[in-house]
PDB file of C-alpha atoms in Angstrom:
ATOM      1  CA  MET E1137    -219.383 -43.705-108.536  1.00 44.00           C
ATOM      2  CA  SER E1138    -215.987 -44.987-107.597  1.00 49.00           C
ATOM      3  CA  VAL E1139    -214.814 -48.343-108.831  1.00 51.00           C
ATOM      4  CA  ILE E1140    -211.521 -48.409-106.519  1.00 54.00           C
ATOM      5  CA  PRO E1141    -212.252 -49.935-103.214  1.00 58.00           C
ATOM      6  CA  THR E1142    -211.688 -47.278-100.869  1.00 69.00           C
ATOM      7  CA  TYR E1143    -211.124 -47.411 -96.726  1.00 77.00           C
ATOM      8  CA  ARG E1144    -214.323 -46.415 -94.457  1.00 80.00           C
ATOM      9  CA  ARG E1145    -214.259 -46.351 -91.105  1.00 84.00           C
ATOM     10  CA  ARG E1146    -216.857 -48.863 -89.797  1.00 87.00           C
ATOM     11  CA  PRO E1147    -218.050 -50.185 -86.335  1.00 88.00           C
ATOM     12  CA  THR E1148    -216.796 -53.614 -87.124  1.00 90.00           C
ATOM     13  CA  PRO E1149    -214.161 -56.169 -85.455  1.00 92.00           C
ATOM     14  CA  LEU E1150    -211.687 -55.942 -88.890  1.00 91.00           C
ATOM     15  CA  HIS E1151    -212.057 -52.156 -88.539  1.00 90.00           C
ATOM     16  CA  ALA E1152    -211.159 -51.904 -84.647  1.00 90.00           C
ATOM     17  CA  ALA E1153    -208.231 -54.552 -84.776  1.00 91.00           C
ATOM     18  CA  ARG E1154    -204.817 -52.920 -85.255  1.00 90.00           C
ATOM     19  CA  ALA E1155    -203.542 -52.585 -88.692  1.00 89.00           C
ATOM     20  CA  GLY E1156    -200.903 -55.588 -88.640  1.00 90.00           C
ATOM     21  CA  ILE E1157    -203.416 -57.892 -87.302  1.00 94.00           C
ATOM     22  CA  GLY E1158    -205.684 -56.784 -90.293  1.00 93.00           C
ATOM     23  CA  ILE E1159    -203.110 -57.600 -92.755  1.00 92.00           C
ATOM     24  CA  CYS E1160    -202.496 -61.058 -91.678  1.00 94.00           C
ATOM     25  CA  TYR E1161    -206.631 -61.815 -91.578  1.00 95.00           C
ATOM     26  CA  CYS E1162    -206.548 -60.868 -95.245  1.00 94.00           C
ATOM     27  CA  ALA E1163    -203.217 -62.387 -95.922  1.00 94.00           C
ATOM     28  CA  ALA E1164    -204.628 -65.621 -94.945  1.00 96.00           C
ATOM     29  CA  PHE E1165    -207.204 -65.563 -97.868  1.00 96.00           C
ATOM     30  CA  LEU E1166    -204.251 -64.536-100.173  1.00 94.00           C
ATOM     31  CA  ALA E1167    -202.011 -67.766 -98.949  1.00 95.00           C
ATOM     32  CA  VAL E1168    -204.741 -69.969 -99.908  1.00 95.00           C
ATOM     33  CA  GLY E1169    -205.118 -68.113-103.173  1.00 94.00           C
ATOM     34  CA  VAL E1170    -201.631 -68.653-104.042  1.00 94.00           C
ATOM     35  CA  LEU E1171    -201.047 -72.187-103.002  1.00 94.00           C
ATOM     36  CA  TYR E1172    -203.813 -74.282-104.065  1.00 95.00           C
ATOM     37  CA  SER E1173    -205.678 -74.576-107.485  1.00 92.00           C
ATOM     38  CA  ASN E1174    -208.201 -77.037-106.169  1.00 94.00           C
ATOM     39  CA  PRO E1175    -211.751 -75.776-107.071  1.00 93.00           C
ATOM     40  CA  LEU E1176    -212.982 -77.030-103.726  1.00 93.00           C
ATOM     41  CA  VAL E1177    -210.557 -75.143-101.953  1.00 95.00           C
ATOM     42  CA  LEU E1178    -211.061 -71.788-103.683  1.00 95.00           C
ATOM     43  CA  GLY E1179    -214.388 -71.784-103.315  1.00 95.00           C
ATOM     44  CA  GLY E1180    -214.118 -71.839 -99.876  1.00 95.00           C
ATOM     45  CA  ALA E1181    -211.970 -69.083 -99.946  1.00 95.00           C
ATOM     46  CA  LEU E1182    -214.416 -67.292-102.075  1.00 95.00           C
ATOM     47  CA  ALA E1183    -217.072 -67.959 -99.809  1.00 96.00           C
ATOM     48  CA  GLY E1184    -214.866 -66.861 -96.774  1.00 95.00           C
ATOM     49  CA  LEU E1185    -214.260 -63.660 -98.328  1.00 95.00           C
ATOM     50  CA  VAL E1186    -217.899 -62.660 -99.091  1.00 95.00           C
ATOM     51  CA  LEU E1187    -218.804 -63.440 -95.591  1.00 95.00           C
ATOM     52  CA  ALA E1188    -215.800 -61.498 -94.092  1.00 95.00           C
ATOM     53  CA  ALA E1189    -216.632 -58.504 -96.189  1.00 93.00           C
ATOM     54  CA  ALA E1190    -220.456 -58.557 -95.568  1.00 93.00           C
ATOM     55  CA  PHE E1191    -219.676 -58.958 -91.460  1.00 93.00           C
ATOM     56  CA  ALA E1192    -217.331 -55.767 -92.223  1.00 91.00           C
ATOM     57  CA  GLY E1193    -219.944 -53.972 -94.271  1.00 89.00           C
ATOM     58  CA  ALA E1194    -217.638 -53.881 -97.111  1.00 90.00           C
ATOM     59  CA  SER E1195    -219.563 -55.906 -99.660  1.00 91.00           C
ATOM     60  CA  ALA E1196    -219.801 -53.461-102.312  1.00 88.00           C
ATOM     61  CA  GLU E1197    -215.743 -52.699-102.143  1.00 87.00           C
ATOM     62  CA  LEU E1198    -215.520 -56.310-102.608  1.00 91.00           C
ATOM     63  CA  ARG E1199    -217.790 -56.313-105.787  1.00 90.00           C
ATOM     64  CA  ARG E1200    -216.011 -53.450-106.789  1.00 86.00           C
ATOM     65  CA  GLY E1201    -212.649 -55.318-106.673  1.00 86.00           C
ATOM     66  CA  ALA E1202    -214.359 -58.771-108.246  1.00 89.00           C
ATOM     67  CA  ARG E1203    -215.391 -56.034-111.205  1.00 87.00           C
ATOM     68  CA  LEU E1204    -212.037 -55.361-111.689  1.00 85.00           C
ATOM     69  CA  ALA E1205    -210.502 -58.551-111.813  1.00 90.00           C
ATOM     70  CA  LEU E1206    -213.563 -60.104-113.590  1.00 91.00           C
ATOM     71  CA  PRO E1207    -212.284 -59.302-117.422  1.00 91.00           C
ATOM     72  CA  VAL E1208    -208.710 -60.801-116.397  1.00 91.00           C
ATOM     73  CA  ALA E1209    -210.523 -64.070-115.055  1.00 92.00           C
ATOM     74  CA  VAL E1210    -212.558 -64.229-118.266  1.00 92.00           C
ATOM     75  CA  LEU E1211    -209.377 -63.749-120.649  1.00 93.00           C
ATOM     76  CA  LEU E1212    -207.789 -66.314-118.618  1.00 91.00           C
ATOM     77  CA  ILE E1213    -210.401 -68.997-119.307  1.00 92.00           C
ATOM     78  CA  VAL E1214    -210.363 -67.924-123.136  1.00 90.00           C
ATOM     79  CA  ILE E1215    -207.000 -67.944-123.774  1.00 90.00           C
ATOM     80  CA  ASN E1216    -206.208 -71.296-121.911  1.00 88.00           C
ATOM     81  CA  ALA E1217    -208.964 -72.860-123.924  1.00 86.00           C
ATOM     82  CA  LEU E1218    -207.865 -71.738-127.318  1.00 84.00           C
ATOM     83  CA  VAL E1219    -204.156 -72.187-126.605  1.00 83.00           C
ATOM     84  CA  TYR E1220    -203.782 -75.588-124.826  1.00 80.00           C
ATOM     85  CA  ARG E1221    -205.115 -78.658-126.524  1.00 75.00           C
ATOM     86  CA  GLU E1222    -203.858 -81.412-124.415  1.00 78.00           C
ATOM     87  CA  GLY E1223    -207.000 -82.540-122.949  1.00 77.00           C
ATOM     88  CA  ASN E1224    -208.843 -85.878-123.681  1.00 79.00           C
ATOM     89  CA  THR E1225    -212.116 -84.291-123.780  1.00 83.00           C
ATOM     90  CA  VAL E1226    -212.966 -82.225-126.615  1.00 82.00           C
ATOM     91  CA  ILE E1227    -215.902 -80.055-126.488  1.00 82.00           C
ATOM     92  CA  PHE E1228    -215.517 -78.040-129.402  1.00 79.00           C
ATOM     93  CA  ARG E1229    -213.942 -78.606-132.863  1.00 77.00           C
ATOM     94  CA  GLY E1230    -213.000 -75.421-134.566  1.00 72.00           C
ATOM     95  CA  GLY E1231    -211.220 -74.822-138.030  1.00 68.00           C
ATOM     96  CA  GLU E1232    -207.627 -74.271-138.596  1.00 70.00           C
ATOM     97  CA  VAL E1233    -205.950 -70.890-138.194  1.00 65.00           C
ATOM     98  CA  LEU E1234    -202.585 -70.291-139.440  1.00 63.00           C
ATOM     99  CA  GLY E1235    -202.157 -74.073-139.628  1.00 62.00           C
ATOM    100  CA  ARG E1236    -203.399 -74.585-136.270  1.00 67.00           C
ATOM    101  CA  ARG E1237    -206.542 -76.254-135.283  1.00 71.00           C
ATOM    102  CA  LEU E1238    -208.893 -74.872-132.946  1.00 76.00           C
ATOM    103  CA  ASP E1239    -210.072 -77.340-130.725  1.00 79.00           C
ATOM    104  CA  VAL E1240    -211.191 -76.473-127.144  1.00 84.00           C
ATOM    105  CA  THR E1241    -211.196 -79.334-124.609  1.00 87.00           C
ATOM    106  CA  LEU E1242    -213.099 -79.684-121.485  1.00 88.00           C
ATOM    107  CA  GLU E1243    -209.795 -79.878-119.564  1.00 89.00           C
ATOM    108  CA  ALA E1244    -208.141 -76.551-120.743  1.00 89.00           C
ATOM    109  CA  VAL E1245    -211.679 -74.694-119.786  1.00 90.00           C
ATOM    110  CA  VAL E1246    -211.280 -76.038-116.212  1.00 91.00           C
ATOM    111  CA  ALA E1247    -207.755 -75.298-115.799  1.00 91.00           C
ATOM    112  CA  GLY E1248    -208.561 -71.949-117.126  1.00 91.00           C
ATOM    113  CA  ALA E1249    -211.474 -71.592-114.401  1.00 92.00           C
ATOM    114  CA  GLY E1250    -209.212 -72.558-111.688  1.00 92.00           C
ATOM    115  CA  ALA E1251    -206.626 -69.826-112.716  1.00 93.00           C
ATOM    116  CA  ALA E1252    -209.499 -67.477-112.772  1.00 94.00           C
ATOM    117  CA  MET E1253    -210.881 -68.627-109.601  1.00 95.00           C
ATOM    118  CA  ARG E1254    -207.286 -67.850-107.859  1.00 94.00           C
ATOM    119  CA  VAL E1255    -207.257 -64.145-109.449  1.00 94.00           C
ATOM    120  CA  LEU E1256    -210.828 -63.736-107.644  1.00 95.00           C
ATOM    121  CA  VAL E1257    -209.342 -64.808-104.597  1.00 95.00           C
ATOM    122  CA  VAL E1258    -206.367 -62.586-104.637  1.00 93.00           C
ATOM    123  CA  ALA E1259    -208.396 -59.540-105.715  1.00 92.00           C
ATOM    124  CA  GLY E1260    -210.861 -60.241-103.069  1.00 93.00           C
ATOM    125  CA  ALA E1261    -208.276 -60.552-100.714  1.00 93.00           C
ATOM    126  CA  PHE E1262    -206.635 -56.991-101.799  1.00 90.00           C
ATOM    127  CA  ALA E1263    -210.047 -55.508-101.819  1.00 90.00           C
ATOM    128  CA  LEU E1264    -211.064 -56.317 -98.498  1.00 92.00           C
ATOM    129  CA  TYR E1265    -207.763 -55.123 -97.085  1.00 91.00           C
ATOM    130  CA  THR E1266    -208.116 -51.632 -98.987  1.00 87.00           C
ATOM    131  CA  ALA E1267    -211.779 -51.576 -97.449  1.00 88.00           C
ATOM    132  CA  ALA E1268    -211.410 -52.843 -93.931  1.00 90.00           C
ATOM    133  CA  VAL E1269    -207.657 -51.836 -93.038  1.00 89.00           C
ATOM    134  CA  ASP E1270    -206.613 -48.294 -91.799  1.00 87.00           C
ATOM    135  CA  PRO E1271    -204.102 -47.022 -94.558  1.00 80.00           C
ATOM    136  CA  ASP E1272    -202.678 -44.510 -91.984  1.00 77.00           C
ATOM    137  CA  ALA E1273    -202.113 -47.253 -89.530  1.00 82.00           C
ATOM    138  CA  VAL E1274    -200.382 -49.487 -92.128  1.00 80.00           C
ATOM    139  CA  LEU E1275    -198.166 -46.758 -92.909  1.00 74.00           C
ATOM    140  CA  GLY E1276    -197.475 -46.014 -89.092  1.00 74.00           C
ATOM    141  CA  LEU E1277    -196.123 -49.585 -88.828  1.00 77.00           C
ATOM    142  CA  LEU E1278    -194.025 -48.643 -91.732  1.00 71.00           C
ATOM    143  CA  ARG E1279    -192.532 -45.290 -90.518  1.00 69.00           C
ATOM    144  CA  ARG E1280    -190.522 -47.517 -87.734  1.00 67.00           C
ATOM    145  CA  VAL E1281    -188.511 -48.356 -90.725  1.00 67.00           C
ATOM    146  CA  SER E1282    -188.275 -45.343 -93.035  1.00 68.00           C
ATOM    147  CA  TYR E1283    -190.175 -42.265 -91.822  1.00 65.00           C
ATOM    148  CA  ARG E1284    -189.798 -40.612 -95.337  1.00 67.00           C
ATOM    149  CA  SER E1285    -190.976 -43.623 -97.323  1.00 67.00           C
ATOM    150  CA  ALA E1286    -194.333 -43.742 -95.107  1.00 66.00           C
ATOM    151  CA  LEU E1287    -194.865 -40.313 -95.642  1.00 68.00           C
ATOM    152  CA  THR E1288    -194.535 -40.606 -99.513  1.00 70.00           C
ATOM    153  CA  GLY E1289    -196.536 -43.822 -99.229  1.00 66.00           C
ATOM    154  CA  SER E1290    -199.077 -41.617 -97.296  1.00 65.00           C
ATOM    155  CA  LEU E1291    -199.217 -39.002 -99.589  1.00 69.00           C
ATOM    156  CA  ALA E1292    -199.797 -41.190-102.844  1.00 67.00           C
ATOM    157  CA  THR E1293    -202.449 -43.498-100.944  1.00 63.00           C
ATOM    158  CA  ARG E1294    -204.233 -40.024-100.184  1.00 66.00           C
ATOM    159  CA  LEU E1295    -203.943 -38.588-103.525  1.00 72.00           C
ATOM    160  CA  ILE E1296    -204.784 -41.512-105.779  1.00 69.00           C
ATOM    161  CA  PRO E1297    -208.777 -41.205-104.681  1.00 71.00           C
ATOM    162  CA  VAL E1298    -208.493 -37.401-105.337  1.00 75.00           C
ATOM    163  CA  LEU E1299    -207.170 -37.719-108.894  1.00 75.00           C
ATOM    164  CA  GLN E1300    -210.151 -40.320-109.587  1.00 74.00           C
ATOM    165  CA  ARG E1301    -212.738 -37.916-108.524  1.00 78.00           C
ATOM    166  CA  ASP E1302    -210.936 -34.959-110.720  1.00 78.00           C
ATOM    167  CA  ALA E1303    -211.087 -37.379-113.373  1.00 79.00           C
ATOM    168  CA  GLU E1304    -214.965 -37.992-113.269  1.00 79.00           C
ATOM    169  CA  ARG E1305    -215.404 -34.185-112.622  1.00 82.00           C
ATOM    170  CA  MET E1306    -213.762 -33.595-115.936  1.00 82.00           C
ATOM    171  CA  ILE E1307    -215.602 -36.555-117.679  1.00 81.00           C
ATOM    172  CA  GLU E1308    -218.967 -34.978-116.417  1.00 82.00           C
ATOM    173  CA  ALA E1309    -218.225 -31.506-117.408  1.00 83.00           C
ATOM    174  CA  SER E1310    -216.691 -32.484-120.803  1.00 80.00           C
ATOM    175  CA  ARG E1311    -220.037 -34.054-121.458  1.00 80.00           C
ATOM    176  CA  CYS E1312    -221.908 -30.473-121.891  1.00 82.00           C
ATOM    177  CA  ARG E1313    -219.492 -29.624-124.431  1.00 80.00           C
ATOM    178  CA  PRO E1314    -220.860 -29.976-128.056  1.00 80.00           C
ATOM    179  CA  ARG E1315    -217.816 -31.982-128.961  1.00 80.00           C
ATOM    180  CA  PRO E1316    -216.765 -33.846-125.850  1.00 78.00           C
ATOM    181  CA  PRO E1317    -212.955 -34.318-125.842  1.00 76.00           C
ATOM    182  CA  ARG E1318    -211.420 -37.826-126.161  1.00 78.00           C
ATOM    183  CA  ARG E1319    -210.311 -39.915-123.016  1.00 74.00           C
ATOM    184  CA  GLY E1320    -206.925 -39.029-123.843  1.00 78.00           C
ATOM    185  CA  ARG E1321    -207.085 -35.346-123.335  1.00 80.00           C
ATOM    186  CA  VAL E1322    -208.670 -36.192-120.035  1.00 77.00           C
ATOM    187  CA  VAL E1323    -206.172 -38.309-118.902  1.00 79.00           C
ATOM    188  CA  LEU E1324    -203.673 -35.396-120.246  1.00 83.00           C
ATOM    189  CA  ALA E1325    -205.548 -33.168-118.102  1.00 82.00           C
ATOM    190  CA  VAL E1326    -205.652 -35.323-115.158  1.00 79.00           C
ATOM    191  CA  LEU E1327    -201.762 -35.666-115.141  1.00 80.00           C
ATOM    192  CA  ALA E1328    -201.290 -32.295-115.807  1.00 83.00           C
ATOM    193  CA  ARG E1329    -203.644 -31.799-112.473  1.00 79.00           C
ATOM    194  CA  SER E1330    -201.794 -34.385-110.711  1.00 79.00           C
ATOM    195  CA  LEU E1331    -198.111 -32.385-111.294  1.00 79.00           C
ATOM    196  CA  ASP E1332    -199.673 -29.327-110.085  1.00 81.00           C
ATOM    197  CA  ARG E1333    -200.906 -30.824-106.715  1.00 78.00           C
ATOM    198  CA  ALA E1334    -197.601 -32.710-106.584  1.00 77.00           C
ATOM    199  CA  THR E1335    -195.817 -29.176-106.796  1.00 81.00           C
ATOM    200  CA  ASP E1336    -198.111 -27.527-104.164  1.00 81.00           C
ATOM    201  CA  VAL E1337    -197.603 -30.551-101.827  1.00 78.00           C
ATOM    202  CA  ALA E1338    -193.969 -30.272-101.887  1.00 75.00           C
ATOM    203  CA  ALA E1339    -194.121 -26.754-101.208  1.00 79.00           C
ATOM    204  CA  ALA E1340    -196.476 -26.878 -98.197  1.00 79.00           C
ATOM    205  CA  LEU E1341    -194.069 -29.789 -96.786  1.00 72.00           C
ATOM    206  CA  GLU E1342    -190.925 -27.902 -97.262  1.00 73.00           C
ATOM    207  CA  VAL E1343    -192.670 -24.572 -95.743  1.00 75.00           C
ATOM    208  CA  ARG E1344    -193.805 -26.975 -92.393  1.00 72.00           C
ATOM    209  CA  GLY E1345    -190.276 -28.416 -92.015  1.00 71.00           C
ATOM    210  CA  TYR E1346    -191.278 -31.902 -92.767  1.00 66.00           C
ATOM    211  CA  ALA E1347    -187.702 -32.882 -94.313  1.00 61.00           C
ATOM    212  CA  ARG E1348    -186.261 -32.131 -90.628  1.00 66.00           C
ATOM    213  CA  ALA E1349    -189.194 -33.891 -88.826  1.00 60.00           C
ATOM    214  CA  ARG E1350    -188.816 -36.862 -86.646  1.00 62.00           C
ATOM    215  CA  PRO E1351    -191.095 -39.667 -86.114  1.00 58.00           C
ATOM    216  CA  ALA E1352    -192.205 -39.797 -82.160  1.00 59.00           C
ATOM    217  CA  ARG E1353    -192.408 -43.243 -80.560  1.00 61.00           C
ATOM    218  CA  ALA E1354    -195.969 -44.486 -80.865  1.00 58.00           C
ATOM    219  CA  ARG E1355    -197.571 -45.710 -77.704  1.00 66.00           C
ATOM    220  CA  ARG E1356    -198.479 -49.524 -77.478  1.00 72.00           C
ATOM    221  CA  ARG E1357    -201.855 -50.343 -76.903  1.00 75.00           C
ATOM    222  CA  PRO E1358    -203.031 -53.666 -75.647  1.00 83.00           C
ATOM    223  CA  TRP E1359    -204.534 -56.488 -77.801  1.00 86.00           C
ATOM    224  CA  SER E1360    -208.379 -56.506 -77.666  1.00 87.00           C
ATOM    225  CA  ARG E1361    -210.581 -59.352 -78.498  1.00 89.00           C
ATOM    226  CA  HIS E1362    -210.711 -58.335 -81.978  1.00 90.00           C
ATOM    227  CA  ASP E1363    -207.177 -58.565 -82.410  1.00 91.00           C
ATOM    228  CA  THR E1364    -206.915 -62.200 -80.783  1.00 92.00           C
ATOM    229  CA  ALA E1365    -210.124 -63.163 -82.609  1.00 92.00           C
ATOM    230  CA  LEU E1366    -208.551 -62.246 -85.950  1.00 95.00           C
ATOM    231  CA  ALA E1367    -205.149 -63.364 -85.395  1.00 95.00           C
ATOM    232  CA  ALA E1368    -206.270 -67.055 -84.248  1.00 95.00           C
ATOM    233  CA  ALA E1369    -208.505 -67.078 -87.558  1.00 95.00           C
ATOM    234  CA  ALA E1370    -205.580 -65.850 -89.579  1.00 95.00           C
ATOM    235  CA  LEU E1371    -203.142 -68.287 -87.954  1.00 96.00           C
ATOM    236  CA  SER E1372    -205.404 -71.333 -88.164  1.00 96.00           C
ATOM    237  CA  VAL E1373    -206.080 -70.598 -91.726  1.00 95.00           C
ATOM    238  CA  VAL E1374    -202.323 -70.247 -92.666  1.00 96.00           C
ATOM    239  CA  GLY E1375    -201.241 -73.116 -90.744  1.00 95.00           C
ATOM    240  CA  ALA E1376    -204.074 -75.560 -92.256  1.00 95.00           C
ATOM    241  CA  ALA E1377    -203.187 -74.257 -95.774  1.00 95.00           C
ATOM    242  CA  VAL E1378    -199.471 -75.059 -95.116  1.00 95.00           C
ATOM    243  CA  ALA E1379    -199.792 -77.801 -93.449  1.00 95.00           C
ATOM    244  CA  GLY E1380    -202.176 -79.531 -95.986  1.00 94.00           C
ATOM    245  CA  LYS E1381    -200.044 -78.250 -98.833  1.00 92.00           C
ATOM    246  CA  VAL E1382    -197.377 -80.262 -97.536  1.00 93.00           C
ATOM    247  CA  ALA E1383    -199.300 -83.341 -96.769  1.00 92.00           C
ATOM    248  CA  GLY E1384    -200.324 -83.368-100.314  1.00 90.00           C
ATOM    249  CA  ALA E1385    -204.173 -82.188 -99.881  1.00 90.00           C
ATOM    250  CA  GLY E1386    -205.655 -80.157-102.678  1.00 89.00           C
ATOM    251  CA  GLY E1387    -204.470 -81.758-105.520  1.00 90.00           C
ATOM    252  CA  PHE E1388    -205.643 -80.553-109.081  1.00 90.00           C
ATOM    253  CA  GLU E1389    -204.506 -82.235-112.185  1.00 87.00           C
ATOM    254  CA  ALA E1390    -206.246 -80.641-115.556  1.00 85.00           C
ATOM    255  CA  TYR E1391    -204.300 -82.986-118.138  1.00 85.00           C
ATOM    256  CA  PRO E1392    -204.608 -85.201-120.024  1.00 82.00           C
ATOM    257  CA  SER E1393    -207.781 -85.991-117.907  1.00 84.00           C
ATOM    258  CA  LEU E1394    -209.267 -84.066-115.162  1.00 87.00           C
ATOM    259  CA  ALA E1395    -208.518 -85.182-111.450  1.00 89.00           C
ATOM    260  CA  VAL E1396    -209.981 -83.208-108.436  1.00 88.00           C
ATOM    261  CA  ALA E1397    -209.197 -84.114-104.959  1.00 90.00           C
ATOM    262  CA  HIS E1398    -212.150 -83.772-103.125  1.00 90.00           C
ATOM    263  CA  GLY E1399    -211.816 -86.050 -99.845  1.00 91.00           C
ATOM    264  CA  PRO E1400    -212.045 -85.019 -96.274  1.00 93.00           C
ATOM    265  CA  ARG E1401    -208.942 -82.694 -96.243  1.00 93.00           C
ATOM    266  CA  GLU E1402    -209.778 -80.639 -98.990  1.00 94.00           C
ATOM    267  CA  LEU E1403    -213.721 -80.154 -97.730  1.00 95.00           C
ATOM    268  CA  GLY E1404    -212.115 -79.660 -94.062  1.00 94.00           C
ATOM    269  CA  LEU E1405    -209.789 -76.992 -95.172  1.00 95.00           C
ATOM    270  CA  ALA E1406    -212.736 -75.473 -97.112  1.00 95.00           C
ATOM    271  CA  LEU E1407    -214.860 -75.311 -94.166  1.00 96.00           C
ATOM    272  CA  LEU E1408    -212.193 -73.989 -92.027  1.00 95.00           C
ATOM    273  CA  VAL E1409    -211.467 -70.900 -94.714  1.00 96.00           C
ATOM    274  CA  VAL E1410    -215.445 -70.156 -94.448  1.00 96.00           C
ATOM    275  CA  ALA E1411    -215.380 -70.285 -90.955  1.00 95.00           C
ATOM    276  CA  ALA E1412    -212.516 -67.854 -90.541  1.00 94.00           C
ATOM    277  CA  GLY E1413    -214.431 -65.375 -92.576  1.00 94.00           C
ATOM    278  CA  ALA E1414    -217.592 -65.494 -90.305  1.00 93.00           C
ATOM    279  CA  LEU E1415    -216.366 -66.614 -86.807  1.00 92.00           C
ATOM    280  CA  PRO E1416    -214.609 -63.450 -85.497  1.00 92.00           C
ATOM    281  CA  PHE E1417    -217.149 -61.332 -86.152  1.00 91.00           C
ATOM    282  CA  ALA E1418    -219.804 -63.473 -83.879  1.00 84.00           C
ATOM    283  CA  GLY E1419    -221.293 -61.731 -81.200  1.00 70.00           C
ATOM    284  CA  ALA E1420    -219.907 -58.428 -82.165  1.00 64.00           C
ATOM    285  CA  ARG E1421    -222.124 -55.305 -82.619  1.00 51.00           C
ATOM    286  CA  ALA E1422    -221.533 -54.614 -86.032  1.00 40.00           C
ATOM    287  CA  ARG E1423    -223.715 -52.633 -88.850  1.00 39.00           C
ATOM    288  CA  LEU E1424    -224.206 -55.413 -91.206  1.00 39.00           C
ATOM    289  CA  GLY E1425    -226.743 -53.234 -93.159  1.00 41.00           C
ATOM    290  CA  VAL E1426    -224.509 -50.102 -93.921  1.00 39.00           C
ATOM    291  CA  ALA E1427    -225.180 -48.764 -97.483  1.00 36.00           C
ATOM    292  CA  ASN E1428    -221.856 -48.974 -99.487  1.00 38.00           C
ATOM    293  CA  ALA E1429    -221.426 -46.361-102.141  1.00 36.00           C
TER     294      ALA E1429
END
């Protein structure tokens, strides 16, 4: 089973919306993860992402993205707990290693957990984007800036899943051998296969005259109700996040003692992000029970 979230066309508002609106919608959750370290606000962003992925039929893709980011999140918590000793509340007293005492404080653990939540929010936003925004439509937007760069990006995004499937097939085939090769040999084989594919694709493009191709003007389509709903949700989240940051909302201080803001502004922002994950899909005829491979 593939562990990289991939795009699949589904009958949901996020899939039906134009690529630029889909990017802005996913970027709204990303902005919350970048701007805030408050656990309450980040929890709202995670809940909003879970709801949006569920309504978009991309829960499996979101879980895959979370599995990729989870080791980094755990590593952040462990390293922060072992390196920083500035907190006032000691929860574990260790011995000395290389003349340094390993004392673990509650504040260091919570600070690492906050950083881990930010990583999960960022990873979740990218996973939702990868699963629900058409990459061809995104590259169509870039085509207005640089046709050749868009073509290169399109080929790269198409070949990555192909190379992953090649690696999976090679690993399965190697298990049938009495002495399976090491993973390094499989990686080298996949690399060699990728170079062969690149050569074949380059030759095919040259024969078809892509070097002299010129992009055709795309016909603009009117905004749909899905575009309007998703754009309104994205603007609301980004506007509230920026305004809250300017007003000093979402405060979080780990050292020397914990100080987490949890007033009406933080609660309101968290609820707004949660609502943004569900309201654009309200009333839409989406197949929410789609099985995600």
